[in-house]
Tab-separated table of C-alpha atoms in Angstrom:
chain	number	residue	atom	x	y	z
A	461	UNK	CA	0.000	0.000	0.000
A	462	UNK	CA	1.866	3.879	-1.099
A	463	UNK	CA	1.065	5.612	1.683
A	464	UNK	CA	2.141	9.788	0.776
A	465	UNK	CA	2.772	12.939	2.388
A	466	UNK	CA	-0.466	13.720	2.258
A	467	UNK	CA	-1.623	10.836	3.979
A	468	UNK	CA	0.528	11.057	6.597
A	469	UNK	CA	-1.066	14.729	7.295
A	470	UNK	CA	-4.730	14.260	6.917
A	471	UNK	CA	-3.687	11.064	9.502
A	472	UNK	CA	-2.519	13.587	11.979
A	473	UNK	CA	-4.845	16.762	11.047
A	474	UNK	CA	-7.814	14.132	11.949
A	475	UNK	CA	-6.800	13.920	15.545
A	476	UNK	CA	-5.521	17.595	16.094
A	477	UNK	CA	-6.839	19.915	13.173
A	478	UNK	CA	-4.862	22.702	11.816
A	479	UNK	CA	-8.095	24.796	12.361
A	480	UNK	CA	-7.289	24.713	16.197
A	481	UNK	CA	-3.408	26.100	16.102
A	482	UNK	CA	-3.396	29.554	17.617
A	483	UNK	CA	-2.920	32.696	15.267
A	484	UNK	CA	0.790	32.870	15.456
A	485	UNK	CA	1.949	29.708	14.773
A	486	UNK	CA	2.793	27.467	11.939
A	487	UNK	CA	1.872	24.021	12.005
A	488	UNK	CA	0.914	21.870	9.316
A	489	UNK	CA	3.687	20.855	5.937
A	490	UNK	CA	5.948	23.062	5.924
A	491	UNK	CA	8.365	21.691	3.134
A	492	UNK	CA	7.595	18.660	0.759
A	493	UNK	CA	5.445	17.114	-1.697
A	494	UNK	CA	2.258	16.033	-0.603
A	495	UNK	CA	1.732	13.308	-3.421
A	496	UNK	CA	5.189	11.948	-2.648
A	497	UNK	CA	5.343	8.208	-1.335
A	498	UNK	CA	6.981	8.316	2.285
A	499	UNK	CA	9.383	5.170	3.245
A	500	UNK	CA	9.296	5.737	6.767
A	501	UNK	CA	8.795	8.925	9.105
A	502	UNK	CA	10.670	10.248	11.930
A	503	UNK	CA	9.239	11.605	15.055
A	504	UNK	CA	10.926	14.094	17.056
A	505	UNK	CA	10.235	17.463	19.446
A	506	UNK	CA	12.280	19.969	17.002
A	507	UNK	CA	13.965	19.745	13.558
A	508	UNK	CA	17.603	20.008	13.764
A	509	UNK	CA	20.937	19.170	11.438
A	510	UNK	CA	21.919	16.117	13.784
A	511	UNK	CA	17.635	14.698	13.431
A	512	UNK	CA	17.949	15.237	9.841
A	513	UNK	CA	20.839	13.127	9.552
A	514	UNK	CA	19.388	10.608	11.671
A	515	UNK	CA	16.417	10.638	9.102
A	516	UNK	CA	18.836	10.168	6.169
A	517	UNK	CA	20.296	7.284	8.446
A	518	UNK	CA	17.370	5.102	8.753
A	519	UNK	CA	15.958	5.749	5.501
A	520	UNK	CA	12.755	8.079	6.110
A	521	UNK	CA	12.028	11.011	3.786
A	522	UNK	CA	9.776	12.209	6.020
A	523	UNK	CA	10.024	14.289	9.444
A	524	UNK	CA	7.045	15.169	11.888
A	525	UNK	CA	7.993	17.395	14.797
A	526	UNK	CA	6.193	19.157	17.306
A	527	UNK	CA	7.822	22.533	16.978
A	528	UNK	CA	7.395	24.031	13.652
A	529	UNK	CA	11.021	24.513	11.782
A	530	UNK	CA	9.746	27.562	9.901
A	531	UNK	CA	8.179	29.729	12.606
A	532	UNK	CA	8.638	32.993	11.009
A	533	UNK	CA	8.925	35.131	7.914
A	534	UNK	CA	12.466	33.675	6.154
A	535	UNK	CA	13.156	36.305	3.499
A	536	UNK	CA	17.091	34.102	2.639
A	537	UNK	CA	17.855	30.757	2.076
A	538	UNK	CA	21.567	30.869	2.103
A	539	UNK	CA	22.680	28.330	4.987
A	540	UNK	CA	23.295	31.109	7.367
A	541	UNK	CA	21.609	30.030	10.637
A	542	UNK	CA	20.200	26.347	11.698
A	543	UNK	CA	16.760	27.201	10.612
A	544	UNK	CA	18.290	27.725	6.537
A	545	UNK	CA	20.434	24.665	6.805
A	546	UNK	CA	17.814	22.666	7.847
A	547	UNK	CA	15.777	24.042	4.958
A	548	UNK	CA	18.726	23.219	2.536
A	549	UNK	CA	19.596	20.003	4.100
A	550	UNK	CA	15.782	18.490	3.772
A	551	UNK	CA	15.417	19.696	0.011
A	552	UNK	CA	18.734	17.961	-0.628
A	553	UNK	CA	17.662	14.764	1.011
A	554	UNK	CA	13.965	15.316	-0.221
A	555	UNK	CA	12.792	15.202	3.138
A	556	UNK	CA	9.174	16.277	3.592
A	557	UNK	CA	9.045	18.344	7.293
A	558	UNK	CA	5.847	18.637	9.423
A	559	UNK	CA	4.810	20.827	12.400
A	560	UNK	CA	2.097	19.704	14.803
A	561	UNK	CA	2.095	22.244	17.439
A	562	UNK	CA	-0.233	24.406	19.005
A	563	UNK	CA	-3.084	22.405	17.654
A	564	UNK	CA	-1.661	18.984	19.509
A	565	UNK	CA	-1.545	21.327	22.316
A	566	UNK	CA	-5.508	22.083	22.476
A	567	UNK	CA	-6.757	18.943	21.852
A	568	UNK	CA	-8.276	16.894	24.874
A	569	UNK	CA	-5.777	13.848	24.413
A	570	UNK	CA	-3.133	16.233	23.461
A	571	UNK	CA	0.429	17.207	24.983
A	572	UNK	CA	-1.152	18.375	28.774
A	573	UNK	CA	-3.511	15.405	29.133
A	574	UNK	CA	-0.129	13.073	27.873
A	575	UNK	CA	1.612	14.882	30.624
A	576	UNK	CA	-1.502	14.156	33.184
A	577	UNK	CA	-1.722	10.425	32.631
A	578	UNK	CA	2.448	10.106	32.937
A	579	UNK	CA	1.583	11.206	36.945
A	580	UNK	CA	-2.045	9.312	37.255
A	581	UNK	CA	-4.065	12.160	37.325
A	582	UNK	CA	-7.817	11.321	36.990
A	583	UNK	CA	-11.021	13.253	36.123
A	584	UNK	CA	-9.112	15.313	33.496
A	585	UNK	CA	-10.431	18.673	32.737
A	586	UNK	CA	-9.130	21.782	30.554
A	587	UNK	CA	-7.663	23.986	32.106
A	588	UNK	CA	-8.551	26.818	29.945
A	589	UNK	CA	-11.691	25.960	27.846
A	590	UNK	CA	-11.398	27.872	24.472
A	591	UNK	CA	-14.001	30.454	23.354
A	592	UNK	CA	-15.342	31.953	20.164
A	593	UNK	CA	-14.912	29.176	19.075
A	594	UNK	CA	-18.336	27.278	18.684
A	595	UNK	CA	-21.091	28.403	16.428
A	596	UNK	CA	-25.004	27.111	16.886
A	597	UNK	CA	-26.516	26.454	12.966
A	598	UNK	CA	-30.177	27.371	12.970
A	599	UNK	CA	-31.795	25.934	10.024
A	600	UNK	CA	-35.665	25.407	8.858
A	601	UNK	CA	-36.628	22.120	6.900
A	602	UNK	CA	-39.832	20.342	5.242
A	603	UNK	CA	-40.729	17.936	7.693
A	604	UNK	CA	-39.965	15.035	6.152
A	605	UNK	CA	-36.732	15.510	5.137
A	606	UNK	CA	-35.598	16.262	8.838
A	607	UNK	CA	-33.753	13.142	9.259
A	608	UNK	CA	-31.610	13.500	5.632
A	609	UNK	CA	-30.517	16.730	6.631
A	610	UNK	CA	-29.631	16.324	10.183
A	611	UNK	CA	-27.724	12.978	10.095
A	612	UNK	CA	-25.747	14.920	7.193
A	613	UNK	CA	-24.741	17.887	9.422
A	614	UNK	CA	-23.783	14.912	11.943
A	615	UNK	CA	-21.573	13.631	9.604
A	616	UNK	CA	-20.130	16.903	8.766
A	617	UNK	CA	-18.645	16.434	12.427
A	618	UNK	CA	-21.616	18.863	13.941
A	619	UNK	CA	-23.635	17.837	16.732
A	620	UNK	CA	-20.715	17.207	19.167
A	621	UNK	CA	-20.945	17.984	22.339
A	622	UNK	CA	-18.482	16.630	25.249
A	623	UNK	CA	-18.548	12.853	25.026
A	624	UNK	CA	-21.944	12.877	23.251
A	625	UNK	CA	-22.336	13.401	19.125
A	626	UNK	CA	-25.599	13.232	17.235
A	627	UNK	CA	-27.122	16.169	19.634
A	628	UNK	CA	-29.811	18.765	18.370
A	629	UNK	CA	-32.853	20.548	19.099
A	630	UNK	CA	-35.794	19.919	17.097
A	631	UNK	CA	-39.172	21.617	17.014
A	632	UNK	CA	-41.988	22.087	14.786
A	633	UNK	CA	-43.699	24.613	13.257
A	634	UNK	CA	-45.080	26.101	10.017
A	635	UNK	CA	-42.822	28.152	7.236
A	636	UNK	CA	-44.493	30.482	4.979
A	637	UNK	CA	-42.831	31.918	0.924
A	638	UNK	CA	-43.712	32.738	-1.843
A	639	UNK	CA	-41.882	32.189	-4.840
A	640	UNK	CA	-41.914	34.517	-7.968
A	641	UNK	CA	-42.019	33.910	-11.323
A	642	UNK	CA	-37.535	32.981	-11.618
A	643	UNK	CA	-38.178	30.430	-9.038
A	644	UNK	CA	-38.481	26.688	-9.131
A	645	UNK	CA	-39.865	25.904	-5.675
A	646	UNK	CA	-39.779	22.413	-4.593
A	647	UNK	CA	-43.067	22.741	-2.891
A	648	UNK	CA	-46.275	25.208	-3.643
A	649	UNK	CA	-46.515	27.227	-6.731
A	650	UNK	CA	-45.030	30.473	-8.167
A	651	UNK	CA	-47.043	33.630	-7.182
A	652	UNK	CA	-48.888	31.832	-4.616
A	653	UNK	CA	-47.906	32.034	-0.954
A	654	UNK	CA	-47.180	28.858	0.665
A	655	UNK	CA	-47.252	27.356	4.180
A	656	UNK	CA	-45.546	24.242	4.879
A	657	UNK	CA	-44.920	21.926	8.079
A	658	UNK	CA	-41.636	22.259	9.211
A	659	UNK	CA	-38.829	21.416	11.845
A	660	UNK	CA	-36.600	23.701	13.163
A	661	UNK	CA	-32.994	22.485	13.580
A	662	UNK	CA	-30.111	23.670	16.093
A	663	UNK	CA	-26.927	22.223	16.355
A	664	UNK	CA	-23.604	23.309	18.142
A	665	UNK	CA	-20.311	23.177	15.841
A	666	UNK	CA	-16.711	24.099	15.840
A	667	UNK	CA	-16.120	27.337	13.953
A	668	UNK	CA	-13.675	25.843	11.479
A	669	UNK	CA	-16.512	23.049	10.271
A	670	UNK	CA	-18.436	26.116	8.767
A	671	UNK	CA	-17.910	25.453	5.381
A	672	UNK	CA	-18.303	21.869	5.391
A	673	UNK	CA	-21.600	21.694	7.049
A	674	UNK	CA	-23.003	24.411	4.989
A	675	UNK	CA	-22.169	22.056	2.268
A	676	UNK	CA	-23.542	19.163	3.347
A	677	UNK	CA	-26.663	21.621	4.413
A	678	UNK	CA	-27.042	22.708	0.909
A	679	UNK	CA	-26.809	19.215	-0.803
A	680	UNK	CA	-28.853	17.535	1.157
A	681	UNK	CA	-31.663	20.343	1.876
A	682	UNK	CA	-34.693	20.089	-0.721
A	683	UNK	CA	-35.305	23.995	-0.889
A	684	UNK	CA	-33.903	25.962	-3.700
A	685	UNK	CA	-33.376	28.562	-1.015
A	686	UNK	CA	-32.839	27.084	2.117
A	687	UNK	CA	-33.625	29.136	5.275
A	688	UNK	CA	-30.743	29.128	7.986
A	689	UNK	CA	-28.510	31.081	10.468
A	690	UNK	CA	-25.098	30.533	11.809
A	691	UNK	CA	-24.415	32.191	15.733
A	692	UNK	CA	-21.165	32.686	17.343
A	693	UNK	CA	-21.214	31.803	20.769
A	694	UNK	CA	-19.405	32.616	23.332
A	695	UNK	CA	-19.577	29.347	25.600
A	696	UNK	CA	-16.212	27.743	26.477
A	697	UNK	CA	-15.281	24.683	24.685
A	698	UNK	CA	-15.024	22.297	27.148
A	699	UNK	CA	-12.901	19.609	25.393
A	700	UNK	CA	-10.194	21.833	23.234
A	701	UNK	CA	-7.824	24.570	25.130
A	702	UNK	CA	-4.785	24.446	27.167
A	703	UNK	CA	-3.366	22.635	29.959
A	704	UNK	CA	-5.224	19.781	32.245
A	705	UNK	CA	-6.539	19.831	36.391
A	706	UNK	CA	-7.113	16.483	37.278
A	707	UNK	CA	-6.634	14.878	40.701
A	708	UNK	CA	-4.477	12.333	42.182
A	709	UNK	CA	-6.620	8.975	43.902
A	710	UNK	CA	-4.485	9.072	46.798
A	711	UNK	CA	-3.051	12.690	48.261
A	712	UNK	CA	0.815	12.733	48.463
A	713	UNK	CA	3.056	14.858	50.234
A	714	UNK	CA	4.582	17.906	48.186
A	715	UNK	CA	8.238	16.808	48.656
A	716	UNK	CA	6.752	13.473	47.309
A	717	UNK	CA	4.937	14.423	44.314
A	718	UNK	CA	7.935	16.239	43.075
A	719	UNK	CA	10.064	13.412	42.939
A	720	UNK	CA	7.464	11.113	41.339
A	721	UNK	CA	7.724	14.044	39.026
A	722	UNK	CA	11.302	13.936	38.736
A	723	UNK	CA	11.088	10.328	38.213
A	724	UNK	CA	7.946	9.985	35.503
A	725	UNK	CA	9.139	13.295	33.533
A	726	UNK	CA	13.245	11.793	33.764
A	727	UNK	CA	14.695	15.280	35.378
A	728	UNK	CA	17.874	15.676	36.275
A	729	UNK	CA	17.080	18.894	38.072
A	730	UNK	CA	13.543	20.569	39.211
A	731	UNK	CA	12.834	24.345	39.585
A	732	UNK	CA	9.601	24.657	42.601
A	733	UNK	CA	8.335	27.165	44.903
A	734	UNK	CA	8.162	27.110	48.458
A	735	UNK	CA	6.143	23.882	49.574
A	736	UNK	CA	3.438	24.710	51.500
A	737	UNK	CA	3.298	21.789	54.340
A	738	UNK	CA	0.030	19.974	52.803
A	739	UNK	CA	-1.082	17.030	50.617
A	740	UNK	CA	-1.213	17.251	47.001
A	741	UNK	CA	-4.379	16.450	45.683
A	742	UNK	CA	-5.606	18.455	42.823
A	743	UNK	CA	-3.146	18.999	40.075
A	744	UNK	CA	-2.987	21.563	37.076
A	745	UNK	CA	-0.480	20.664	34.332
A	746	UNK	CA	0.357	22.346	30.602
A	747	UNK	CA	3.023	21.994	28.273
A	748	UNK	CA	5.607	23.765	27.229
A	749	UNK	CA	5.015	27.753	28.529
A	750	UNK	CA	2.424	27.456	31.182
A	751	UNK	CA	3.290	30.480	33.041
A	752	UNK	CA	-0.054	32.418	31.669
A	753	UNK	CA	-2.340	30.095	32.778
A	754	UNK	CA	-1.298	30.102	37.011
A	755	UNK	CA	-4.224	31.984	37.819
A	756	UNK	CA	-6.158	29.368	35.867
A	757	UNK	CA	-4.126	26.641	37.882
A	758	UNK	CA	-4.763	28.349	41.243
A	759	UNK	CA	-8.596	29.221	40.744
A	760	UNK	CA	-9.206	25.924	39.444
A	761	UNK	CA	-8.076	24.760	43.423
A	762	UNK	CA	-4.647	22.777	42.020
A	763	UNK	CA	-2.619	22.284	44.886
A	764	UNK	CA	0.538	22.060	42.264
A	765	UNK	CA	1.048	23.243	38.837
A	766	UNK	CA	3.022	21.513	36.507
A	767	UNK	CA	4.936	23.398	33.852
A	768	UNK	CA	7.953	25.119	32.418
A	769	UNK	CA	9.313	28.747	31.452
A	770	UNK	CA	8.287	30.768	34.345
A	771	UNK	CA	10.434	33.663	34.763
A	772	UNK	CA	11.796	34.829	38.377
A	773	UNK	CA	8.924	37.318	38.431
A	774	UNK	CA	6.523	34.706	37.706
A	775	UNK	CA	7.261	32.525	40.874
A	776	UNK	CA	6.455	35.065	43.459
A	777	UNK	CA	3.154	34.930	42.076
A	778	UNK	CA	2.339	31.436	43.682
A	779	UNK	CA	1.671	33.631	46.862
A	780	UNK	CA	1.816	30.321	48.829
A	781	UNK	CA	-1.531	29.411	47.344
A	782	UNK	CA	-0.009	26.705	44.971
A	783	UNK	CA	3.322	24.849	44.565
A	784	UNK	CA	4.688	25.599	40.891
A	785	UNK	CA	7.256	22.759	39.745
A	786	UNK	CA	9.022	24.268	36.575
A	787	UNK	CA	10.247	21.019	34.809
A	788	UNK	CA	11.622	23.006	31.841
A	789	UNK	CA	9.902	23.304	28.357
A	790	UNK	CA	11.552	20.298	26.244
A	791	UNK	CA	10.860	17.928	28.866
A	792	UNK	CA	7.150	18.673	29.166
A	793	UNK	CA	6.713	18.226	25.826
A	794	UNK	CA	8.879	15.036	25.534
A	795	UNK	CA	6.035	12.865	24.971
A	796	UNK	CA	4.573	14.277	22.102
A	797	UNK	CA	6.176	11.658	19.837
A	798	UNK	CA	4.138	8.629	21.819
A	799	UNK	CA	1.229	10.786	20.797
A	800	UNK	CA	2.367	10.888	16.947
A	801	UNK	CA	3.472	7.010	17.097
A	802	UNK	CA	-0.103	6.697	18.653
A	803	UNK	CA	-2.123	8.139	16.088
A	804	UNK	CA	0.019	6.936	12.869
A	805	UNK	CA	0.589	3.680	13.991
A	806	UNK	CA	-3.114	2.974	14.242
A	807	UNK	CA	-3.436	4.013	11.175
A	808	UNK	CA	-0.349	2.467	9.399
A	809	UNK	CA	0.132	-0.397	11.452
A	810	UNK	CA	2.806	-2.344	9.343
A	811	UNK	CA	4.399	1.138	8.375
A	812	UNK	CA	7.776	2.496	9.528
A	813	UNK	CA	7.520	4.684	12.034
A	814	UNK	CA	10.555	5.679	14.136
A	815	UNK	CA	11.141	7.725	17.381
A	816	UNK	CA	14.264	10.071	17.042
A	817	UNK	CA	17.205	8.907	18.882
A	818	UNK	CA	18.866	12.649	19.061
A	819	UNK	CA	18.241	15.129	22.207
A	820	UNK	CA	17.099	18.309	20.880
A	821	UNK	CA	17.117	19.834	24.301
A	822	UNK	CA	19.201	23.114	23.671
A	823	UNK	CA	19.370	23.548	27.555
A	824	UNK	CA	21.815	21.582	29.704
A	825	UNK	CA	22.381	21.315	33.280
A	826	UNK	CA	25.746	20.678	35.716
């Protein structure tokens, strides 16, 4: 079976969208083909000389990392800094690169909720819901053709809400029109006005889905003009954001927790704040730069939060409400390529699929 480029993207794009990456990044292919066949891919955290030699190595003309190589505007391609030889070095090698970052981040099984199982956190929650995100699709159909038109906006992916898909609103009522003489109404005649039993439909989708439900609206809906509204909300979206509270089965002492946290996250040094003398129960994690969200952490009642890049400002504002553990930002993203072995590997089970051996961890420690 060829498995391509492309394949390997619409694999990972199914289980964190591109749609959900925040405005300033740049995930998705960033170099490569999309219709050529991949021999094997190579997962790693960032893109780097030494990973793209590794790829070369064991054969794999295609890279997927979880920081993006090409972050920015590159106006020269001349070898200069890393970024450019990495550029040169993966044209050379025709080596297709791919960024899955801020949108692995959002997801509900994404980086934070990897990082959450790693120290047995249960009832997993987002830690900051995103908003503005959802819209509510209002639309008016003949009675009988509720059902066509409704499973086909559930298979458009709306209708989901939480763990539950297949949800609407339904109620009936009675639509009035009148066509004129251009039309070619599917029910009642031109000049005439018409009433006509029919169900109102509401149903709750991601933003990004707009266009493809409309679509599967429009081909499925009998009207030549179909009557229907699209609302932005403003509820949070309980399943995609950043970060993860969930809560430990058995409390732990602080001094405790942070080794098991030294131990699951493989730290040869740990940055905290001053422990506070209690249990640890209830514990807010994110990945990668998690500083913005410790008001989240500490409002959400998380006795610890889990995450990296706080600067020395940033401590002081754990006000001995909450312990912050700063495990640096490589390492709480480190698991990101179980998560892309996860989702390609269930997908291409007898394909070659190989975790990079090289540590791209630009930070060291004495």
């Amino acid at each position: 079976m060829k498995i391509t480029v492309n394949d390997i993207c619409l694999a990972l794009e199914e289980f964190a969208p591109l749609a959900l990456q925040e405005n300033y990044d740049n995930s998705g292919l960033q170099i490569g083909d999309r219709s050529m066949e991949v021999r094997g891919v190579l997962l790693c955290v960032d893109v780097t000389e030494k990973v793209l030699a590794e790829a070369v190595d064991k054969r794999c003309n295609m890279v997927v990392s979880h920081h993006p190589l090409i972050f920015t505007g590159i106006k020269n391609i001349t070898g200069r800094t890393e970024t450019e030889k990495c550029i040169n070095t993966s044209i050379r090698n025709n080596i297709a690169i791919y960024a899955c970052h801020t949108n692995i981040d959002s997801v509900e099984r994404g980086v934070s909720r990897r990082m959450a199982d790693k120290l047995g956190l249960e009832n997993c929650q987002i830690l900051e819901p995103k908003t503005d995100a959802l819209l509510k699709l209002i639309v008016y159909v003949p009675t009988e053709f509720t059902e066509t038109v409704r499973n086909a906006i559930f298979e458009a992916g709306g209708g989901v809400i939480g763990n539950y898909d297949c949800c609407s609103y339904n109620s009936e009522g009675q639509g009035s029109f009148r066509a004129n003489a251009d039309a070619s109404p599917f029910v009642g005649k031109p000049g005439e006005i018409h009433l006509e039993p029919e169900t109102r439909i509401e149903i709750i989708l991601p933003a990004y889905l707009q266009t493809k439900v409309t679509k599967a609206l429009l081909t499925t809906h009998p009207y030549e003009e179909p009557a229907f509204d699209f609302i932005p909300l403003r509820n949070a979206w309980k399943t995609v954001g950043f970060g993860v509270v969930g809560e430990l089965s058995t409390p732990v002492d602080e001094k405790e927790f942070l080794l098991l946290i030294k131990e699951k996250f493989n730290l040869s040094t740990l940055k905290y704040t001053a422990l506070l003398g209690k249990k640890v129960r209830r514990v807010a994690v994110c990945g990668g730069s998690g500083a913005s969200l410790l008001k989240r952490a500490k409002a959400a009642g998380a006795d610890m939060f889990v995450s990296a890049d706080f600067k020395y400002h940033d401590y002081f504002a754990a006000e001995n409400e909450i312990v912050i553990a700063d495990i640096g930002h490589f390492e709480s993203e480190q698991f990101t390529k179980e998560i892309f072995f996860e989702q390609l590997s269930e997908k291409f089970p007898n394909f070659a699929v190989h975790f990079s051996e090289v540590n791209t961890n630009p930070i060291n420690f004495l």
